[in-house]
Amino acid sequence: MDTAHIRNFCIIAHIDHGKSTLADRLLHLTGTVPDRDTTEQILDSMDLEREKGVTIKASAVRMSYTALDGNSYELNLIDTPGHVDFGYEVSRALNACEGAVLVVDASQGIEAQTLANLYLALGANLEVIPVINKIDLPAAHPDEVAKEVSDLIGGDPDDVIRISAKEGLNVRDVLEAVIKKIPPPKGDAASPARALIFDSHYDSYKGVVAYVRLVEGIVNPTDELRLMATDAKFKPVEIGIFSPTMKTTTQLASGEVGYIATGFKTVRECRVGDTITLATNMAAAPLPGYQKAKPMVFAGIYPVEGEDYAALKEALEKLQLNDASLEYETETSTALNFGFRCGFLGLFHMEIIQERLEREYDLDIIATAPSVEYEVVKITGETVRVDSPADLPDEGTMTEIREPWMKIQIFTPDEFYGTIMDLVTKRRGIFTGQEHPAPKRVLLNYDIPLGELIIDFYDQLKSRTRGYASLDYQFADYRADDLVKLQILVNEEPVDALAMIVHRDHAYAKGQLLVSKLKDLIQSQQFAIPIQASAGGRIISRANVKAIRKNVLAKCYGGDISRKKKLLEKQKKGKRRMKSVGQVEIPQEAFMAVLRLNEE
């Protein structure tokens, strides 16, 4: 098709503002999906996406639409994730488009992720079409929200499209705006082929299937292709488009969106953000913006039963084929035996992977408390990265520990200013500035350690602001601070899965809290179990789980006191021997107790 009749656009929004519902209506309106085949969230293929009401993976679809001007257009829609953890996928999808439909909930207005995605779209020089959704709700105030949006991006509030995706109200206006306002793709079909990979999934027959936007040139099924970042060569198994299922075509031309089945068996060779070109007539330079997704949160995942280790390894391998941002390596723990150290984009990403392992692969797993990656500077001057507190070197061999800091933006009604300030300062956050993008709403900017952010910060923020505040964050830098390793000893044995890296000022309080919780969670044995917390080379807290004790004096009715002493001494010797060989079983709740330390 002539590129003048092609429009490539994506839908961006805060989580739960109606992106997927709008995508459903557009598919029905253009006849891409017949009404009889309707399901909610058509483009969300995972059960988890439908249950949680969020898009986890970006998905693409081609629609044909005859506009009011009588011309037929090819519309390529990319539905992006709304959660902050998947911001990298959103940025890749934006680079594959010329325009973006910005959806804002008429009852909730602008939120943090709305702003974050808008700034990403403006940074990618996209034409932004503002749309206010859910105008049918009783709590909707579309005129106020239209004023907020127009103040933010400029223009007349009356020009902001007001729709109800659920009811199908005014949805055709969105398609007409896409055709009128979004420019057609630029790109020369005669130039060497350059295609941006904005997503991928694994197919057991076709290998890694790359979702591509062809920026220049033409790709045929017979061409030999090359990936510019990994320098891997391949011949396509198949090329095609999404409508919304995969449908083969004879070629992909400049400006089009589709897929290329590579035949690769691992996603390492075909990374999201890479550029595909011809192996013989190579492009001079790759498309800008390629970078590897960087895990920010780390946790250990172990099978409950030791014999499930091989099944867990196989499950992680398969998950990684469909989710290139998941990283893992083998790890052993004295408390939990063999397992894996996994890297995730954020806490929500970690939760999704855990649920998929349990549901799709029927595994019983134990996940340790999440931690972050630290930089440790040794006395020798060498800098090493540590993502597990158990791997932290001895205090005497280090000069400093640096932790990752994040820039966060909290968008909230101004009545919650004080409670948010209190929450952030308790987590060692530093106030950096504020803006007022809308009346009675404030955007607060802070720097905060990532280690403080990943443990229930989001839950606390939502509960303190009655659900009105929203959060966005991005990595800032590594900063040195007075950090120590908090070690937990159960029966005088260190439990590496419960180790944490904390600020020295917080070590005593956190150690005491964790010891108290473990005392309640660990079951009594026939011997006393000491639970200790140590930091900086000394014990800072201790509690004992009392022994189950048999009354050996019950059979003594009078007689000499020495007889009673002899029985008690015999019992004491038995308890001592039992303690030296006894094993203390630590329940799953103990590892989760670390997550709830800040709730007290």
Coordinates of C-alpha atoms in Angstrom, one line a residue:
M1 CA 0.0 0.0 0.0
D2 CA 1.1 3.6 -0.7
T3 CA 2.7 5.0 2.5
A4 CA 0.4 8.1 2.3
H5 CA -2.4 5.7 3.3
I6 CA -0.6 4.1 6.2
R7 CA -0.9 5.3 9.8
N8 CA 1.2 3.8 12.7
F9 CA 0.0 4.7 16.2
C10 CA -0.1 3.4 19.7
I11 CA -2.4 3.8 22.7
I12 CA -0.7 5.1 25.9
A13 CA -2.3 5.7 29.3
H14 CA -2.0 5.1 33.0
I15 CA -2.8 1.6 34.2
D16 CA -6.6 0.9 34.1
H17 CA -7.6 4.0 32.1
G18 CA -9.2 1.9 29.4
K19 CA -6.5 1.3 26.8
S20 CA -7.4 -2.3 26.0
T21 CA -11.1 -1.6 25.9
L22 CA -10.5 1.2 23.3
A23 CA -8.4 -1.2 21.3
D24 CA -11.3 -3.8 21.4
R25 CA -13.7 -1.1 20.1
L26 CA -11.4 -0.1 17.2
L27 CA -11.0 -3.8 16.2
H28 CA -14.8 -4.2 16.0
L29 CA -15.4 -0.9 14.3
T30 CA -12.9 -1.6 11.5
G31 CA -14.3 -5.2 11.1
T32 CA -10.8 -6.7 12.0
V33 CA -12.6 -8.9 14.6
P34 CA -16.2 -9.8 14.0
D35 CA -18.6 -8.9 16.8
R36 CA -19.5 -12.6 17.3
D37 CA -15.9 -13.4 18.3
T38 CA -15.8 -10.7 20.9
T39 CA -14.0 -11.2 24.2
E40 CA -12.8 -8.5 26.6
Q41 CA -9.2 -7.4 26.1
I42 CA -8.8 -9.1 22.7
L43 CA -5.1 -8.2 22.4
D44 CA -4.3 -9.4 26.0
S45 CA -3.7 -13.1 25.4
M46 CA -2.6 -14.2 28.9
D47 CA -5.1 -15.2 31.6
L48 CA -3.2 -13.0 34.0
E49 CA -3.7 -9.9 31.8
R50 CA -7.4 -10.5 31.8
E51 CA -7.6 -11.2 35.6
K52 CA -5.5 -8.2 36.7
G53 CA -7.0 -5.9 34.0
V54 CA -3.5 -4.8 32.8
T55 CA -1.5 -5.2 29.6
I56 CA 1.8 -7.0 30.4
K57 CA 3.1 -7.5 26.8
A58 CA 2.8 -5.0 24.0
S59 CA 0.8 -6.3 21.0
A60 CA 0.3 -5.2 17.5
V61 CA -2.6 -5.4 15.0
R62 CA -3.3 -4.2 11.5
M63 CA -6.7 -2.7 10.7
S64 CA -8.3 -1.6 7.3
Y65 CA -10.5 1.4 7.6
T66 CA -12.5 3.4 5.0
A67 CA -12.5 7.0 6.3
L68 CA -15.2 9.6 5.8
D69 CA -13.1 11.1 2.9
G70 CA -13.8 7.8 1.0
N71 CA -10.1 6.6 1.0
S72 CA -9.1 3.2 2.5
Y73 CA -6.3 3.3 5.1
E74 CA -4.0 0.7 6.7
L75 CA -3.9 1.4 10.4
N76 CA -1.2 -0.3 12.5
L77 CA -2.1 -0.2 16.2
I78 CA 0.4 -1.1 19.0
D79 CA -1.3 -1.6 22.4
T80 CA 1.3 -0.8 25.1
P81 CA 1.6 -1.9 28.8
G82 CA 0.5 0.7 31.3
H83 CA 2.5 -0.3 34.4
V84 CA 5.7 1.5 35.2
D85 CA 7.7 -1.7 35.3
F86 CA 7.3 -2.1 31.6
G87 CA 8.3 1.4 30.6
Y88 CA 11.1 0.1 28.3
E89 CA 8.5 -1.8 26.2
V90 CA 6.5 1.4 26.0
S91 CA 9.5 3.4 24.8
R92 CA 10.3 0.8 22.1
A93 CA 6.6 0.8 20.9
L94 CA 6.7 4.6 20.6
N95 CA 9.7 4.5 18.4
A96 CA 7.8 2.2 16.0
C97 CA 5.0 4.9 15.5
E98 CA 4.4 8.4 14.2
G99 CA 1.6 9.2 16.6
A100 CA 0.0 8.3 20.0
V101 CA -3.5 8.3 21.4
L102 CA -3.3 9.5 25.0
V103 CA -6.2 8.0 27.0
V104 CA -7.2 9.7 30.2
D105 CA -9.9 8.5 32.6
A106 CA -12.7 11.1 32.9
S107 CA -13.2 10.2 36.6
Q108 CA -9.6 10.1 37.7
G109 CA -7.9 12.6 35.5
I110 CA -4.2 12.9 34.8
E111 CA -1.9 10.5 36.8
A112 CA 1.8 9.9 37.1
Q113 CA 2.1 7.3 34.4
T114 CA 0.0 9.5 32.1
L115 CA 2.6 12.2 32.4
A116 CA 5.5 9.7 32.1
N117 CA 4.1 8.2 28.9
L118 CA 3.2 11.6 27.5
Y119 CA 6.8 12.9 28.0
L120 CA 8.1 9.7 26.3
A121 CA 5.8 10.3 23.3
L122 CA 6.8 14.0 23.1
G123 CA 10.5 13.0 23.4
A124 CA 10.0 10.6 20.4
N125 CA 8.5 13.5 18.4
L126 CA 5.1 11.9 18.1
E127 CA 1.8 13.6 17.3
V128 CA -0.3 13.2 20.4
I129 CA -4.1 12.9 20.2
P130 CA -5.7 13.4 23.7
V131 CA -8.8 11.3 24.4
I132 CA -11.0 11.3 27.5
N133 CA -12.5 7.9 28.2
K134 CA -15.3 6.7 30.6
I135 CA -17.5 9.7 30.1
D136 CA -20.5 7.4 30.9
L137 CA -19.4 7.0 34.6
P138 CA -21.5 8.8 37.2
A139 CA -18.2 10.2 38.7
A140 CA -16.9 11.5 35.4
H141 CA -16.0 15.2 35.0
P142 CA -14.8 15.4 31.4
D143 CA -14.8 19.2 31.1
E144 CA -12.4 19.5 34.1
V145 CA -10.1 16.7 32.8
A146 CA -10.2 18.2 29.2
K147 CA -9.0 21.5 30.8
E148 CA -6.2 19.6 32.6
V149 CA -5.1 17.9 29.4
S150 CA -5.2 21.0 27.3
D151 CA -3.2 23.0 29.9
L152 CA -0.6 20.2 29.8
I153 CA -0.1 19.8 26.0
G154 CA -1.7 23.0 24.7
G155 CA -4.7 23.5 22.5
D156 CA -8.4 24.0 23.0
P157 CA -10.2 21.9 25.7
D158 CA -13.2 21.6 23.2
D159 CA -10.9 19.8 20.7
V160 CA -10.2 16.9 23.2
I161 CA -12.2 13.8 22.0
R162 CA -14.6 12.6 24.7
I163 CA -15.5 8.9 24.4
S164 CA -16.8 5.8 26.2
A165 CA -14.9 2.8 24.9
K166 CA -17.1 0.5 26.9
E167 CA -20.3 1.9 25.3
G168 CA -18.7 2.5 21.9
L169 CA -19.6 6.2 22.1
N170 CA -17.7 8.6 19.7
V171 CA -15.0 5.9 19.0
R172 CA -15.2 6.6 15.3
D173 CA -13.9 10.1 16.0
V174 CA -10.7 8.6 17.3
L175 CA -10.1 6.8 14.0
E176 CA -10.8 10.0 12.0
A177 CA -8.4 12.0 14.2
V178 CA -5.7 9.3 13.7
I179 CA -6.0 9.7 9.9
K180 CA -6.2 13.6 9.9
K181 CA -3.6 14.4 12.6
I182 CA -1.0 11.6 12.5
P183 CA 1.5 11.9 9.6
P184 CA 2.1 9.0 7.2
P185 CA 5.4 7.1 7.7
K186 CA 8.6 8.5 6.1
G187 CA 11.0 6.1 4.6
D188 CA 12.5 5.1 1.2
A189 CA 11.5 1.7 -0.1
A190 CA 14.6 1.8 -2.3
S191 CA 17.0 2.2 0.7
P192 CA 18.7 -0.9 2.4
A193 CA 16.1 -2.5 4.7
R194 CA 16.0 -1.3 8.4
A195 CA 13.4 -2.8 10.7
L196 CA 13.1 -2.0 14.5
I197 CA 12.2 -4.9 16.8
F198 CA 9.8 -3.5 19.3
D199 CA 8.7 -6.8 20.9
S200 CA 9.1 -10.6 20.5
H201 CA 7.7 -13.9 21.6
Y202 CA 8.8 -17.5 21.3
D203 CA 7.1 -20.1 19.1
S204 CA 8.2 -23.8 19.4
Y205 CA 7.9 -24.2 15.6
K206 CA 9.1 -20.8 14.3
G207 CA 11.6 -19.9 17.0
V208 CA 11.8 -16.3 18.2
V209 CA 9.1 -14.2 16.4
A210 CA 10.2 -10.6 16.2
Y211 CA 7.6 -7.9 16.1
V212 CA 9.0 -5.3 13.7
R213 CA 8.3 -1.8 12.2
L214 CA 10.0 -1.5 8.8
V215 CA 11.4 2.0 8.7
E216 CA 13.1 1.7 5.3
G217 CA 13.4 -0.8 2.4
I218 CA 11.6 -4.1 1.7
V219 CA 11.9 -7.5 3.3
N220 CA 11.0 -10.7 1.4
P221 CA 10.8 -14.2 2.8
T222 CA 13.8 -15.3 0.6
D223 CA 16.2 -12.5 1.9
E224 CA 19.1 -13.4 4.2
L225 CA 18.9 -11.0 7.2
R226 CA 21.2 -9.8 9.9
L227 CA 20.7 -8.4 13.4
M228 CA 22.9 -5.3 13.8
A229 CA 23.6 -5.5 17.6
T230 CA 24.3 -9.3 17.9
D231 CA 25.5 -9.7 14.3
A232 CA 23.5 -12.9 14.0
K233 CA 22.4 -14.0 10.4
F234 CA 19.2 -15.9 9.5
K235 CA 16.8 -16.6 6.8
P236 CA 13.2 -15.9 7.8
V237 CA 11.0 -18.9 8.5
E238 CA 8.0 -16.7 7.8
I239 CA 7.0 -13.0 7.5
G240 CA 3.6 -11.6 8.0
I241 CA 1.2 -9.2 9.8
F242 CA -1.1 -9.3 12.8
S243 CA -4.8 -9.2 12.1
P244 CA -5.0 -9.8 15.1
T245 CA -3.7 -13.4 14.7
M246 CA -0.5 -14.0 12.7
K247 CA -1.1 -14.0 9.0
T248 CA 1.6 -14.6 6.4
T249 CA 2.4 -12.1 3.6
T250 CA 4.7 -12.1 0.6
Q251 CA 6.7 -9.1 1.8
L252 CA 6.9 -6.2 4.3
A253 CA 7.4 -2.8 2.8
S254 CA 8.7 0.5 4.2
G255 CA 6.3 2.0 6.8
E256 CA 4.5 -1.3 7.6
V257 CA 4.3 -3.2 11.0
G258 CA 4.4 -7.0 11.1
Y259 CA 6.5 -9.9 12.2
I260 CA 9.5 -11.9 11.1
A261 CA 9.9 -15.5 12.4
T262 CA 13.7 -15.9 12.8
G263 CA 14.0 -19.6 13.7
F264 CA 16.3 -18.6 16.6
K265 CA 16.0 -20.8 19.7
T266 CA 17.0 -18.2 22.3
V267 CA 16.0 -14.6 22.7
R268 CA 19.7 -13.6 23.4
E269 CA 20.3 -13.5 19.6
C270 CA 17.1 -11.4 18.9
R271 CA 16.8 -8.6 21.4
V272 CA 14.0 -6.1 21.6
G273 CA 15.3 -2.7 20.3
D274 CA 17.7 -4.3 17.8
T275 CA 17.7 -3.4 14.1
I276 CA 17.1 -6.0 11.3
T277 CA 18.8 -5.4 8.0
L278 CA 19.8 -7.3 4.9
A279 CA 22.9 -9.5 5.2
T280 CA 24.3 -8.5 1.8
N281 CA 23.1 -4.9 1.3
M282 CA 23.5 -3.8 4.9
A283 CA 22.2 -0.5 6.3
A284 CA 25.0 2.0 7.2
A285 CA 23.8 2.5 10.8
P286 CA 21.3 0.8 13.2
L287 CA 18.1 2.7 14.3
P288 CA 18.7 4.8 17.4
G289 CA 17.8 3.9 20.9
Y290 CA 18.9 0.2 21.3
Q291 CA 19.6 -0.7 24.9
K292 CA 19.3 -3.8 26.9
A293 CA 16.5 -4.0 29.5
K294 CA 18.2 -3.8 32.9
P295 CA 16.8 -5.7 35.9
M296 CA 16.4 -3.6 39.0
V297 CA 15.0 -6.0 41.6
F298 CA 16.5 -9.4 42.5
A299 CA 15.1 -12.3 44.4
G300 CA 15.9 -16.0 45.0
I301 CA 13.3 -18.5 43.7
Y302 CA 13.5 -22.1 45.1
P303 CA 11.4 -25.2 44.7
V304 CA 9.6 -26.3 47.9
E305 CA 10.5 -29.9 47.0
G306 CA 14.1 -30.5 46.0
E307 CA 13.2 -32.9 43.2
D308 CA 11.3 -30.0 41.4
Y309 CA 14.7 -28.2 40.7
A310 CA 14.9 -29.5 37.1
A311 CA 11.3 -28.6 36.4
L312 CA 11.9 -25.1 37.8
K313 CA 15.0 -24.7 35.6
E314 CA 13.0 -25.8 32.5
A315 CA 10.1 -23.4 33.4
L316 CA 12.5 -20.4 33.7
E317 CA 14.1 -21.3 30.4
K318 CA 10.7 -21.3 28.7
L319 CA 9.6 -18.1 30.4
Q320 CA 12.8 -16.3 29.3
L321 CA 12.0 -17.2 25.7
N322 CA 8.8 -15.1 25.9
D323 CA 10.2 -12.5 28.3
A324 CA 13.7 -11.3 27.4
S325 CA 13.9 -9.0 30.4
L326 CA 13.9 -11.9 32.9
E327 CA 17.4 -12.9 34.0
Y328 CA 18.4 -15.8 36.2
E329 CA 21.4 -17.8 37.4
T330 CA 21.8 -20.8 39.7
E331 CA 22.2 -20.2 43.4
T332 CA 22.5 -22.3 46.5
S333 CA 21.3 -21.5 50.0
T334 CA 22.0 -23.3 53.3
A335 CA 18.3 -22.9 54.3
L336 CA 16.6 -23.6 50.9
N337 CA 19.2 -25.8 49.0
F338 CA 19.3 -25.3 45.2
G339 CA 17.5 -22.6 43.4
F340 CA 17.9 -19.5 41.1
R341 CA 18.8 -15.9 41.6
C342 CA 16.4 -14.0 39.3
G343 CA 16.5 -10.4 38.1
F344 CA 13.2 -8.5 37.4
L345 CA 12.3 -5.0 36.1
G346 CA 10.3 -4.3 39.2
L347 CA 8.1 -5.8 41.9
F348 CA 5.1 -6.1 39.6
H349 CA 7.2 -8.0 37.1
M350 CA 8.4 -10.3 39.9
E351 CA 4.8 -11.0 41.0
I352 CA 3.8 -11.8 37.4
I353 CA 6.7 -14.3 36.9
Q354 CA 5.9 -15.9 40.3
E355 CA 2.3 -16.4 39.3
R356 CA 3.2 -17.7 35.9
L357 CA 5.6 -20.3 37.4
E358 CA 2.8 -21.5 39.8
R359 CA 0.0 -21.5 37.3
E360 CA 1.4 -22.4 33.9
Y361 CA 4.1 -24.9 35.2
D362 CA 2.3 -26.1 38.3
L363 CA 5.3 -25.5 40.6
D364 CA 5.4 -24.9 44.4
I365 CA 8.0 -22.3 44.9
I366 CA 9.5 -20.2 47.7
A367 CA 10.6 -16.6 46.8
T368 CA 13.0 -14.8 49.1
A369 CA 12.5 -11.1 49.9
P370 CA 13.5 -8.9 47.0
S371 CA 16.8 -7.0 47.0
V372 CA 18.6 -4.6 44.7
E373 CA 22.1 -4.6 43.1
Y374 CA 24.8 -2.8 45.1
E375 CA 28.2 -1.6 44.1
V376 CA 31.0 -2.5 46.6
V377 CA 34.4 -0.8 46.5
K378 CA 37.1 -3.0 48.0
I379 CA 40.3 -1.8 49.7
T380 CA 42.2 -2.9 46.6
G381 CA 40.2 -0.3 44.6
E382 CA 38.2 -3.0 42.7
T383 CA 34.5 -2.4 42.3
V384 CA 32.2 -5.4 42.3
R385 CA 28.4 -5.7 41.9
V386 CA 26.5 -7.7 44.5
D387 CA 22.8 -8.5 44.0
S388 CA 22.4 -10.9 47.0
P389 CA 23.0 -9.7 50.6
A390 CA 24.5 -13.1 51.3
D391 CA 27.4 -12.4 48.8
L392 CA 28.5 -9.1 50.5
P393 CA 32.2 -9.3 51.3
D394 CA 33.5 -8.9 54.9
E395 CA 33.3 -5.4 56.3
G396 CA 37.0 -5.2 56.8
T397 CA 37.7 -5.7 53.0
M398 CA 35.4 -2.9 51.8
T399 CA 35.9 0.9 51.7
E400 CA 32.3 1.8 50.7
I401 CA 28.9 0.4 49.6
R402 CA 26.9 2.2 46.9
E403 CA 23.2 1.7 46.5
P404 CA 21.0 2.5 43.5
W405 CA 18.9 5.7 43.8
M406 CA 15.7 6.4 41.8
K407 CA 14.1 9.6 40.7
I408 CA 10.4 9.4 41.6
Q409 CA 7.4 11.5 40.6
I410 CA 4.3 11.3 42.8
F411 CA 1.2 12.9 41.3
T412 CA -1.5 13.6 44.0
P413 CA -4.2 15.9 45.1
D414 CA -2.5 18.6 47.2
E415 CA -4.4 17.6 50.4
F416 CA -2.1 14.6 50.8
Y417 CA 1.1 16.6 50.6
G418 CA 2.0 16.2 54.3
T419 CA 1.4 12.4 54.6
I420 CA 3.5 11.8 51.4
M421 CA 6.3 13.9 52.7
D422 CA 6.3 11.9 55.9
L423 CA 6.3 8.6 54.1
V424 CA 9.2 9.5 51.8
T425 CA 11.4 11.1 54.4
K426 CA 11.0 8.0 56.7
R427 CA 12.4 6.0 53.7
R428 CA 15.5 8.3 53.4
G429 CA 14.0 10.2 50.4
I430 CA 15.2 13.6 49.4
F431 CA 12.8 16.3 48.1
T432 CA 14.0 17.8 44.8
G433 CA 11.1 19.9 43.6
Q434 CA 7.4 20.2 42.8
E435 CA 5.1 21.3 40.0
H436 CA 1.4 22.2 39.7
P437 CA 0.3 20.8 36.2
A438 CA -3.4 21.0 37.2
P439 CA -5.5 22.8 39.7
K440 CA -5.5 21.2 43.2
R441 CA -3.0 18.6 42.0
V442 CA 0.7 18.6 42.7
L443 CA 3.6 16.6 41.1
L444 CA 6.2 15.9 43.8
N445 CA 9.8 15.0 42.8
Y446 CA 12.0 13.0 45.1
D447 CA 15.2 11.0 45.1
I448 CA 14.9 7.8 47.1
P449 CA 17.0 4.6 47.5
L450 CA 15.6 1.7 45.4
G451 CA 15.9 -0.6 48.4
E452 CA 13.4 1.5 50.3
L453 CA 11.1 1.8 47.3
I454 CA 10.6 -1.9 46.5
I455 CA 9.4 -3.0 49.9
D456 CA 5.7 -2.1 50.1
F457 CA 6.2 1.7 49.3
Y458 CA 3.5 1.6 46.6
D459 CA 1.0 0.0 49.0
Q460 CA 1.7 2.5 51.7
L461 CA 1.4 5.4 49.2
K462 CA -2.0 4.1 48.0
S463 CA -3.4 3.6 51.6
R464 CA -2.2 7.0 52.9
T465 CA -3.8 8.8 49.9
R466 CA -7.0 6.7 49.7
G467 CA -5.8 5.5 46.2
Y468 CA -5.6 8.9 44.6
A469 CA -1.8 9.2 44.3
S470 CA 0.1 7.7 41.5
L471 CA 3.8 6.9 41.1
D472 CA 6.4 6.9 38.4
Y473 CA 10.1 6.2 38.7
Q474 CA 13.4 5.9 36.8
F475 CA 17.0 5.1 37.7
A476 CA 19.1 8.0 38.8
D477 CA 22.6 6.8 39.9
Y478 CA 24.6 4.9 42.5
R479 CA 25.4 6.7 45.8
A480 CA 27.6 5.7 48.7
D481 CA 26.0 5.5 52.2
D482 CA 26.6 4.0 55.6
L483 CA 25.2 0.5 54.8
V484 CA 25.7 -2.7 56.7
K485 CA 24.7 -6.4 56.3
L486 CA 21.9 -7.5 58.7
Q487 CA 22.3 -11.2 59.2
I488 CA 19.8 -13.5 61.0
L489 CA 21.1 -16.5 62.9
V490 CA 18.7 -19.3 63.8
N491 CA 20.1 -21.9 66.3
E492 CA 23.5 -20.1 65.8
E493 CA 23.4 -20.8 62.1
P494 CA 23.2 -17.9 59.6
V495 CA 20.2 -18.0 57.3
D496 CA 21.5 -16.4 54.1
A497 CA 18.0 -16.1 52.6
L498 CA 17.0 -13.8 55.4
A499 CA 20.1 -11.5 55.1
M500 CA 19.4 -7.8 54.2
I501 CA 21.5 -4.8 53.4
V502 CA 20.2 -1.8 55.5
H503 CA 21.3 1.6 56.6
R504 CA 23.3 1.5 59.9
D505 CA 20.8 3.8 61.6
H506 CA 17.9 1.4 60.8
A507 CA 19.7 -1.9 61.6
Y508 CA 18.8 -2.1 65.3
A509 CA 15.1 -1.4 64.7
K510 CA 14.8 -3.8 61.7
G511 CA 16.8 -6.5 63.4
Q512 CA 14.7 -6.4 66.6
L513 CA 11.4 -6.4 64.5
L514 CA 12.5 -9.4 62.4
V515 CA 13.7 -11.4 65.4
S516 CA 10.3 -10.8 67.1
K517 CA 8.4 -11.9 64.0
L518 CA 10.5 -15.0 63.6
K519 CA 10.0 -15.9 67.2
D520 CA 6.3 -16.1 66.6
L521 CA 6.6 -17.9 63.2
I522 CA 9.2 -20.7 64.0
Q523 CA 7.6 -23.7 65.7
S524 CA 8.9 -24.9 69.1
Q525 CA 11.2 -27.9 69.2
Q526 CA 12.3 -30.2 72.0
F527 CA 15.2 -27.7 72.6
A528 CA 15.4 -23.9 72.9
I529 CA 16.1 -22.1 69.7
P530 CA 18.0 -18.8 69.9
I531 CA 17.2 -16.3 67.1
Q532 CA 19.7 -13.5 66.7
A533 CA 20.3 -10.5 64.5
S534 CA 23.8 -9.3 63.9
A535 CA 25.1 -6.2 62.1
G536 CA 28.5 -4.7 61.9
G537 CA 30.1 -7.7 63.5
R538 CA 28.0 -7.8 66.7
I539 CA 24.7 -9.2 67.9
I540 CA 22.1 -6.5 68.1
S541 CA 19.0 -8.4 69.1
R542 CA 18.1 -11.9 70.4
A543 CA 15.0 -13.9 71.3
N544 CA 14.5 -17.5 72.3
V545 CA 11.8 -19.9 71.0
K546 CA 11.1 -21.9 74.2
A547 CA 11.6 -25.7 74.2
I548 CA 8.7 -28.1 74.5
R549 CA 9.5 -29.5 77.9
K550 CA 8.5 -32.8 79.5
N551 CA 8.0 -32.7 83.2
V552 CA 10.6 -35.4 84.3
L553 CA 9.9 -34.7 88.0
A554 CA 6.2 -35.8 87.8
K555 CA 7.1 -39.3 89.0
C556 CA 9.1 -38.0 92.1
Y557 CA 6.9 -38.0 95.2
G558 CA 9.2 -36.7 97.9
G559 CA 12.5 -38.4 98.4
D560 CA 16.0 -36.8 98.5
I561 CA 16.5 -33.6 96.4
S562 CA 19.6 -35.2 94.8
R563 CA 17.3 -37.6 92.9
K564 CA 15.4 -34.7 91.3
K565 CA 18.7 -32.9 90.4
K566 CA 20.0 -36.1 88.8
L567 CA 16.8 -36.3 86.6
L568 CA 17.0 -32.6 85.6
E569 CA 20.8 -33.0 84.7
K570 CA 20.0 -36.0 82.5
Q571 CA 17.3 -34.0 80.7
K572 CA 19.7 -31.1 80.2
K573 CA 22.3 -33.3 78.6
G574 CA 19.8 -34.8 76.2
K575 CA 18.5 -31.3 75.2
R576 CA 22.1 -30.2 74.6
R577 CA 22.8 -33.2 72.3
M578 CA 19.5 -32.7 70.5
K579 CA 20.3 -29.0 69.9
S580 CA 23.7 -29.8 68.3
V581 CA 22.2 -32.3 65.8
G582 CA 18.6 -30.9 65.5
Q583 CA 17.4 -29.2 62.3
V584 CA 15.2 -26.1 62.5
E585 CA 12.6 -25.8 59.7
I586 CA 12.0 -22.2 58.7
P587 CA 8.5 -21.7 57.2
Q588 CA 7.7 -19.7 54.0
E589 CA 6.0 -17.0 56.1
A590 CA 9.4 -16.2 57.7
F591 CA 10.9 -15.1 54.3
M592 CA 7.8 -13.0 53.6
A593 CA 8.1 -11.4 57.1
V594 CA 10.9 -9.3 55.6
L595 CA 8.5 -7.7 53.3
R596 CA 6.2 -6.5 56.1
L597 CA 8.9 -4.9 58.3
N598 CA 7.9 -1.4 57.3
E599 CA 4.2 -1.9 58.2
E600 CA 4.8 -1.8 61.9

